[in-house]
Amino acid sequence: MVKQERAARTRHALIQAAATVFAEEGFVTASLSTISRRAGVSNGALHFHFANKHLLAEAVEAGAAEAVRRITEAAQARQGGSSLQSVVDATHELMGSLAHDSVVRAGFGLAGDLARRREPSPRTQWQHWVEDVLRRAEHGGALAHGVSAADGARVIVAATAGLEVLGGQDASWLSRQTVTGFWEVLLPRLADRRDLDALVSAGSQHPPAVPPR
Amino acid sequence: MVKQERAARTRHALIQAAATVFAEEGFVTASLSTISRRAGVSNGALHFHFANKHLLAEAVEAGAAEAVRRITEAAQARQGGSSLQSVVDATHELMGSLAHDSVVRAGFGLAGDLARRREPSPRTQWQHWVEDVLRRAEHGGALAHGVSAADGARVIVAATAGLEVLGGQDASWLSRQTVTGFWEVLLPRLADRRDLDALVSAGSQHPPAVPPR
């Protein structure tokens, strides 16, 4: 393994370990020696990569921001930037990442940590994307009559923030079933009636049920 | 002032001060001396009332739990225990308390604090009440066709948890306008069509607009 590759692996291991420790203990309580031990590297190696705990937290937040960017861009590339289906798909992907990816979970959690609050957080990034898609959907006639893009976006952003926070204590809030139920309640109210049949609450990427033989 | 009354006032001031300091600094960072200074009492007086920080946090959480109980009971007494209007009214009251009452805000926040997680939290208490009302509404035919009490309750609980958390950084999430917009999106989907005209998204206790002269 060349030197550069080894350094990248150590850095990656440190970010993963920091995410796990932040999620378990919170930012304030987490100690650098717990993080380096968890990553299987020396304190010296940690300090070579990250001079302090705030820089580690920034790397974790950047990882979560990168995941939000990847998820929203992929949903938008598949479904278009004015389609409610892109928001449905991205919500499923984001909740799945919050459930299974400790860097995403910790990155969102740090945004709520009093010692770490700063803008833009992954939450704000998600909010702006949802607002943009809803505005374009409204402009393109894809929203139901009597629903404004602003009110629709606020309900989606509030509910996904709630699922994120409640999911930290009970993972069932992040399950595909819960997210599907959320969209089953919301889509008939948000979407133009003509689009409703084509919209999939379970997400368009959900593997289809096995057809009957 | 008799001795007992003075003790009750000191205890009240300590709980208020603890709520403010927990909300500003988080539970882990908050120091007992900051709290006693904020309450305008000596360290000795603090220790007379609360042997440690966890007992202070418990008193703050109990204050928030008491507010949830008071709010939900009042809404239910006015509107009945199977009425969506009672949930609408209680949501407005709860968000108002989160915005203006530091004990309620801190009590909810402590439930999300890693160092303090325990059941039942004010969030769980709120969740159980919403689930109960929605179940009774479903039973009484007050829910729209095609919406289950479970899915409806999950959307309400997730969205209110989201408003609570987002409201900690930007109070506009807790405003009457935001909560009204949330119910304007949700009520037409949740409520039986026959009840819809009678339901008030802004809350039945909202002071009516000044009539034109």
Coordinates of C-alpha atoms in Angstrom, one line a residue:
Chain A
M1 CA 0.0 0.0 0.0
V2 CA 1.4 3.4 -0.9
K3 CA 1.8 6.0 1.7
Q4 CA -1.0 8.2 0.4
E5 CA -3.5 5.4 0.2
R6 CA -2.7 4.4 3.8
A7 CA -3.3 8.0 5.0
A8 CA -6.6 8.1 3.2
R9 CA -7.7 4.8 4.9
T10 CA -6.6 6.1 8.4
R11 CA -8.5 9.3 7.8
H12 CA -11.6 7.4 6.7
A13 CA -11.4 5.1 9.8
L14 CA -11.1 8.2 12.1
I15 CA -14.2 9.8 10.6
Q16 CA -16.2 6.5 11.0
A17 CA -15.0 6.1 14.6
A18 CA -15.7 9.8 15.4
A19 CA -19.3 9.4 14.0
T20 CA -19.9 6.3 16.1
V21 CA -18.6 7.9 19.3
F22 CA -20.4 11.2 18.7
A23 CA -23.6 9.3 18.1
E24 CA -23.1 7.2 21.3
E25 CA -21.8 9.9 23.7
G26 CA -22.6 13.3 22.1
F27 CA -20.0 15.8 20.9
V28 CA -19.2 17.4 24.2
T29 CA -18.5 14.1 26.0
A30 CA -16.6 12.3 23.2
S31 CA -12.9 12.1 23.9
L32 CA -10.2 12.0 21.2
S33 CA -8.6 9.0 22.8
T34 CA -11.8 7.0 22.7
I35 CA -12.0 7.9 19.0
S36 CA -8.4 7.0 18.1
R37 CA -8.8 3.7 20.1
R38 CA -12.0 2.9 18.2
A39 CA -10.3 3.6 14.9
G40 CA -7.4 1.4 15.8
V41 CA -4.8 4.2 15.4
S42 CA -2.5 6.1 17.8
N43 CA -3.3 9.5 19.3
G44 CA -0.4 10.8 17.2
A45 CA -2.0 9.6 14.0
L46 CA -5.3 11.2 15.0
H47 CA -3.6 14.5 15.7
F48 CA -1.7 14.3 12.3
H49 CA -5.1 14.2 10.5
F50 CA -7.3 16.3 12.8
A51 CA -5.8 19.0 15.1
N52 CA -8.9 19.0 17.3
K53 CA -12.4 17.6 17.9
H54 CA -14.2 20.4 16.0
L55 CA -12.2 19.5 12.8
L56 CA -13.3 15.9 13.2
A57 CA -16.9 17.0 13.6
E58 CA -16.6 19.1 10.5
A59 CA -15.4 16.1 8.6
V60 CA -18.4 14.1 9.8
E61 CA -20.8 16.9 8.9
A62 CA -19.2 17.1 5.5
G63 CA -19.8 13.4 5.0
A64 CA -23.5 13.8 5.8
A65 CA -23.7 16.9 3.5
E66 CA -22.1 14.8 0.8
A67 CA -24.7 12.0 1.3
V68 CA -27.6 14.5 1.1
R69 CA -26.1 15.9 -2.1
R70 CA -25.7 12.5 -3.6
I71 CA -29.2 11.3 -2.6
T72 CA -31.0 14.4 -3.9
E73 CA -29.0 14.6 -7.1
A74 CA -29.7 11.0 -7.9
A75 CA -33.4 11.3 -7.2
Q76 CA -33.6 14.4 -9.3
A77 CA -31.6 12.8 -12.2
R78 CA -34.1 9.9 -12.3
Q79 CA -37.3 11.8 -11.7
G80 CA -36.7 15.4 -12.7
G81 CA -36.4 18.4 -10.5
S82 CA -40.1 19.3 -10.4
S83 CA -41.5 15.9 -9.5
L84 CA -42.9 14.9 -6.1
Q85 CA -41.6 11.4 -6.8
S86 CA -38.1 12.7 -6.6
V87 CA -38.9 14.0 -3.0
V88 CA -40.6 10.7 -2.1
D89 CA -37.5 8.7 -3.4
A90 CA -35.0 11.0 -1.7
T91 CA -36.9 10.8 1.6
H92 CA -36.7 7.0 1.5
E93 CA -33.0 7.1 0.7
L94 CA -32.2 9.7 3.4
M95 CA -34.1 7.8 6.1
G96 CA -32.3 4.6 5.0
S97 CA -29.0 6.4 5.3
L98 CA -29.9 7.8 8.7
A99 CA -30.7 4.2 9.8
H100 CA -27.6 2.5 8.4
D101 CA -24.8 5.1 7.9
S102 CA -23.3 6.3 11.2
V103 CA -21.6 9.3 9.5
V104 CA -25.0 10.5 8.1
R105 CA -26.7 10.0 11.5
A106 CA -23.9 11.7 13.4
G107 CA -23.7 14.5 10.9
F108 CA -27.4 15.3 11.3
G109 CA -27.2 15.0 15.1
L110 CA -24.2 17.4 15.3
A111 CA -26.4 20.1 13.6
G112 CA -28.7 19.9 16.6
D113 CA -25.8 19.9 19.2
L114 CA -25.7 23.1 21.1
A115 CA -21.9 23.1 21.1
R116 CA -21.8 22.7 17.3
R117 CA -24.6 24.7 15.8
R118 CA -23.6 26.4 12.6
E119 CA -25.0 26.9 9.1
P120 CA -25.4 25.4 6.6
S121 CA -26.2 22.1 8.3
P122 CA -27.2 18.9 6.4
R123 CA -30.8 19.7 7.7
T124 CA -30.7 23.1 6.0
Q125 CA -29.4 21.6 2.8
W126 CA -32.2 19.1 2.8
Q127 CA -34.8 21.9 3.5
H128 CA -33.6 24.0 0.6
W129 CA -33.8 21.1 -1.8
V130 CA -37.3 20.2 -0.7
E131 CA -38.4 23.8 -1.0
D132 CA -36.9 24.1 -4.5
V133 CA -38.6 20.9 -5.8
L134 CA -42.0 21.9 -4.4
R135 CA -41.7 25.4 -5.9
R136 CA -40.9 23.9 -9.3
A137 CA -43.7 21.4 -8.9
E138 CA -46.2 24.2 -8.1
H139 CA -44.9 26.1 -11.1
G140 CA -45.4 23.1 -13.3
G141 CA -48.9 22.4 -12.1
A142 CA -48.0 19.2 -10.2
L143 CA -49.4 20.4 -6.8
A144 CA -53.0 19.9 -5.8
H145 CA -55.3 23.0 -5.8
G146 CA -55.3 24.8 -2.5
V147 CA -51.9 23.7 -1.4
S148 CA -49.0 26.1 -1.5
A149 CA -45.4 25.0 -2.2
A150 CA -44.3 26.7 1.0
D151 CA -46.9 24.9 3.3
G152 CA -46.2 21.6 1.6
A153 CA -42.4 22.0 2.0
R154 CA -42.8 22.9 5.6
V155 CA -44.8 19.8 6.4
I156 CA -42.3 17.6 4.6
V157 CA -39.3 19.2 6.2
A158 CA -40.8 19.2 9.7
A159 CA -41.9 15.5 9.4
T160 CA -38.5 14.3 8.1
A161 CA -36.7 16.2 10.9
G162 CA -39.1 14.5 13.3
L163 CA -38.4 11.1 11.8
E164 CA -34.7 11.7 12.0
V165 CA -34.8 12.7 15.7
L166 CA -37.3 10.1 16.8
G167 CA -35.4 7.5 14.7
G168 CA -32.3 8.1 16.9
Q169 CA -34.1 6.4 19.8
D170 CA -36.3 4.0 17.9
A171 CA -35.2 2.9 14.4
S172 CA -38.7 1.9 13.4
W173 CA -39.3 5.6 12.7
L174 CA -36.8 5.4 9.8
S175 CA -38.2 2.2 8.3
R176 CA -39.5 1.9 4.7
Q177 CA -42.9 1.1 6.2
T178 CA -43.1 4.3 8.2
V179 CA -41.9 6.5 5.4
T180 CA -44.3 4.8 3.0
G181 CA -47.2 5.4 5.4
F182 CA -46.1 9.1 5.7
W183 CA -46.3 9.5 1.9
E184 CA -49.6 7.6 1.7
V185 CA -51.1 10.2 4.0
L186 CA -49.5 13.1 2.3
L187 CA -49.4 12.5 -1.5
P188 CA -53.2 12.5 -2.0
R189 CA -53.3 16.0 -0.5
L190 CA -50.1 17.4 -2.1
A191 CA -50.2 16.0 -5.6
D192 CA -52.3 17.1 -8.6
R193 CA -55.0 14.4 -9.0
R194 CA -53.9 13.6 -12.5
D195 CA -50.4 12.6 -11.3
L196 CA -51.6 10.6 -8.3
D197 CA -51.9 7.2 -9.9
A198 CA -48.3 7.3 -11.2
L199 CA -46.8 8.3 -7.8
V200 CA -45.3 5.5 -5.7
S201 CA -45.4 6.1 -1.9
A202 CA -42.9 3.2 -1.3
G203 CA -40.4 4.9 -3.6
S204 CA -39.9 4.2 -7.3
Q205 CA -36.7 2.4 -6.6
H206 CA -38.4 -0.1 -4.2
P207 CA -37.9 -3.6 -5.6
P208 CA -41.3 -4.6 -7.0
A209 CA -43.2 -7.4 -5.3
V210 CA -42.6 -10.9 -6.7
P211 CA -45.4 -11.3 -9.3
P212 CA -47.8 -14.2 -8.6
R213 CA -47.0 -17.4 -10.6
Chain B
M1 CA -42.9 35.3 54.0
V2 CA -43.2 32.0 55.8
K3 CA -40.3 29.6 55.6
Q4 CA -42.2 27.1 53.4
E5 CA -43.3 29.7 50.9
R6 CA -39.7 30.9 50.6
A7 CA -38.5 27.4 50.0
A8 CA -41.1 26.9 47.2
R9 CA -40.0 30.1 45.6
T10 CA -36.3 29.1 45.7
R11 CA -37.1 25.7 44.2
H12 CA -39.1 27.3 41.4
A13 CA -36.3 29.8 40.7
L14 CA -33.8 27.0 40.5
I15 CA -36.0 25.0 38.1
Q16 CA -36.4 28.0 35.8
A17 CA -32.7 28.8 35.9
A18 CA -31.8 25.2 35.2
A19 CA -34.1 25.1 32.2
T20 CA -32.5 28.3 30.8
V21 CA -29.0 27.0 31.3
F22 CA -29.8 23.5 29.9
A23 CA -31.4 25.1 26.9
E24 CA -28.4 27.4 26.3
E25 CA -25.5 25.1 27.1
G26 CA -26.9 21.5 27.0
F27 CA -27.1 19.2 30.0
V28 CA -23.6 17.9 30.0
T29 CA -21.9 21.3 29.9
A30 CA -24.3 23.1 32.3
S31 CA -22.7 23.7 35.7
L32 CA -24.5 23.8 39.1
S33 CA -22.7 27.1 40.0
T34 CA -24.0 28.7 36.8
I35 CA -27.5 27.6 37.7
S36 CA -27.4 28.8 41.3
R37 CA -25.9 32.2 40.2
R38 CA -28.7 32.5 37.5
A39 CA -31.3 31.7 40.2
G40 CA -29.8 34.3 42.5
V41 CA -29.3 31.7 45.3
S42 CA -26.2 30.2 47.0
N43 CA -24.7 26.9 46.0
G44 CA -25.7 25.7 49.4
A45 CA -29.4 26.5 48.8
L46 CA -29.2 24.7 45.4
H47 CA -27.7 21.6 47.1
F48 CA -30.4 21.8 49.8
H49 CA -33.1 21.4 47.1
F50 CA -31.3 19.3 44.5
A51 CA -28.5 16.9 45.4
N52 CA -27.2 16.7 41.8
K53 CA -27.7 17.9 38.3
H54 CA -29.8 14.8 37.3
L55 CA -32.4 15.6 40.0
L56 CA -32.6 19.2 38.6
A57 CA -33.1 17.8 35.1
E58 CA -35.8 15.5 36.4
A59 CA -37.6 18.5 37.9
V60 CA -37.4 20.3 34.5
E61 CA -38.7 17.2 32.7
A62 CA -41.5 16.9 35.2
G63 CA -42.5 20.5 34.5
A64 CA -42.6 19.8 30.8
A65 CA -44.7 16.6 31.4
E66 CA -47.1 18.6 33.6
A67 CA -47.5 21.1 30.7
V68 CA -48.3 18.4 28.2
R69 CA -50.8 16.9 30.6
R70 CA -52.4 20.3 31.2
I71 CA -52.5 21.2 27.5
T72 CA -53.9 17.8 26.4
E73 CA -56.5 17.6 29.2
A74 CA -57.8 21.1 28.5
A75 CA -58.1 20.5 24.7
Q76 CA -59.9 17.2 25.4
A77 CA -62.2 18.8 28.0
R78 CA -63.2 21.5 25.4
Q79 CA -63.4 19.4 22.3
G80 CA -63.9 15.8 23.4
G81 CA -61.4 12.9 23.3
S82 CA -62.2 11.7 19.8
S83 CA -62.1 15.1 18.0
L84 CA -59.3 16.1 15.6
Q85 CA -60.0 19.7 16.8
S86 CA -58.6 18.7 20.2
V87 CA -55.3 17.6 18.5
V88 CA -55.2 20.8 16.4
D89 CA -55.8 23.0 19.5
A90 CA -53.3 21.0 21.6
T91 CA -50.7 21.3 18.9
H92 CA -51.0 25.1 18.9
E93 CA -50.8 25.2 22.7
L94 CA -47.8 22.9 22.8
M95 CA -45.9 24.8 20.1
G96 CA -46.7 28.1 21.9
S97 CA -45.4 26.6 25.2
L98 CA -42.2 25.4 23.5
A99 CA -41.7 28.9 22.1
H100 CA -42.3 30.8 25.4
D101 CA -41.8 28.5 28.3
S102 CA -38.2 27.6 29.0
V103 CA -39.1 24.7 31.2
V104 CA -41.2 23.1 28.5
R105 CA -38.5 23.7 25.9
A106 CA -35.7 22.3 28.1
G107 CA -37.8 19.4 29.2
F108 CA -38.4 18.3 25.6
G109 CA -34.7 18.9 24.8
L110 CA -33.5 16.8 27.7
A111 CA -35.4 13.8 26.3
G112 CA -33.2 14.0 23.2
D113 CA -30.0 14.5 25.2
L114 CA -27.8 11.4 25.1
A115 CA -26.8 11.8 28.7
R116 CA -30.4 11.9 29.9
R117 CA -32.4 9.6 27.7
R118 CA -35.1 7.8 29.6
E119 CA -38.8 6.9 29.3
P120 CA -41.4 8.2 29.6
S121 CA -40.3 11.5 28.1
P122 CA -42.7 14.4 27.4
R123 CA -42.4 13.4 23.7
T124 CA -43.6 9.9 24.4
Q125 CA -46.4 11.3 26.5
W126 CA -47.5 13.5 23.6
Q127 CA -47.2 10.6 21.2
H128 CA -49.5 8.4 23.3
W129 CA -52.1 11.1 23.6
V130 CA -52.2 11.8 19.8
E131 CA -52.4 8.0 19.1
D132 CA -55.3 7.6 21.6
V133 CA -57.3 10.5 20.1
L134 CA -56.7 9.3 16.5
R135 CA -57.8 5.8 17.4
R136 CA -61.0 7.1 19.0
A137 CA -61.6 9.4 16.0
E138 CA -61.2 6.5 13.7
H139 CA -63.6 4.4 15.8
G140 CA -66.1 7.3 15.8
G141 CA -66.0 7.7 12.0
A142 CA -64.2 11.1 12.2
L143 CA -61.3 10.0 10.0
A144 CA -61.3 10.2 6.2
H145 CA -61.7 7.0 4.2
G146 CA -58.3 5.4 3.4
V147 CA -56.4 6.9 6.3
S148 CA -55.5 4.8 9.3
A149 CA -55.3 6.1 12.8
A150 CA -51.8 4.7 13.0
D151 CA -50.5 6.4 9.9
G152 CA -52.3 9.7 10.8
A153 CA -50.8 9.7 14.3
R154 CA -47.3 9.0 13.0
V155 CA -47.4 12.0 10.6
I156 CA -48.7 14.3 13.4
V157 CA -46.1 13.0 15.9
A158 CA -43.2 13.2 13.4
A159 CA -44.1 16.7 12.3
T160 CA -44.6 18.0 15.8
A161 CA -41.3 16.5 16.9
G162 CA -39.7 18.2 13.8
L163 CA -41.3 21.6 14.6
E164 CA -40.0 21.3 18.2
V165 CA -36.4 20.5 17.1
L166 CA -36.3 23.0 14.2
G167 CA -38.0 25.6 16.5
G168 CA -35.0 25.4 18.8
Q169 CA -32.9 27.1 16.2
D170 CA -35.5 29.2 14.4
A171 CA -38.7 30.2 16.4
S172 CA -40.7 30.7 13.2
W173 CA -41.2 26.9 13.1
L174 CA -43.3 27.3 16.3
S175 CA -45.4 30.2 15.2
R176 CA -49.2 30.1 14.9
Q177 CA -48.8 30.7 11.2
T178 CA -46.6 27.6 10.6
V179 CA -48.8 25.4 12.8
T180 CA -51.9 26.6 11.0
G181 CA -50.3 25.9 7.6
F182 CA -49.5 22.4 8.8
W183 CA -53.1 21.7 9.7
E184 CA -54.3 23.3 6.5
V185 CA -52.3 20.7 4.6
L186 CA -53.2 17.9 6.8
L187 CA -56.9 18.3 7.9
P188 CA -58.5 17.9 4.5
R189 CA -56.6 14.5 4.2
L190 CA -57.2 13.3 7.7
A191 CA -60.8 14.4 8.6
D192 CA -64.0 12.9 7.4
R193 CA -65.4 15.3 4.8
R194 CA -68.6 16.0 6.8
D195 CA -66.5 17.4 9.7
L196 CA -64.2 19.4 7.6
D197 CA -66.1 22.7 7.5
A198 CA -66.3 22.8 11.3
L199 CA -62.6 22.2 11.9
V200 CA -60.4 25.3 12.5
S201 CA -56.8 25.0 11.4
A202 CA -55.8 28.1 13.4
G203 CA -57.2 26.4 16.6
S204 CA -60.6 26.9 18.1
Q205 CA -59.2 29.1 20.8
H206 CA -57.6 31.6 18.4
P207 CA -59.0 35.0 19.1
P208 CA -61.4 35.8 16.2
A209 CA -60.3 38.5 13.7
V210 CA -61.7 42.0 14.5
P211 CA -64.9 42.3 12.6
P212 CA -65.0 45.1 10.0
R213 CA -66.8 48.3 11.2

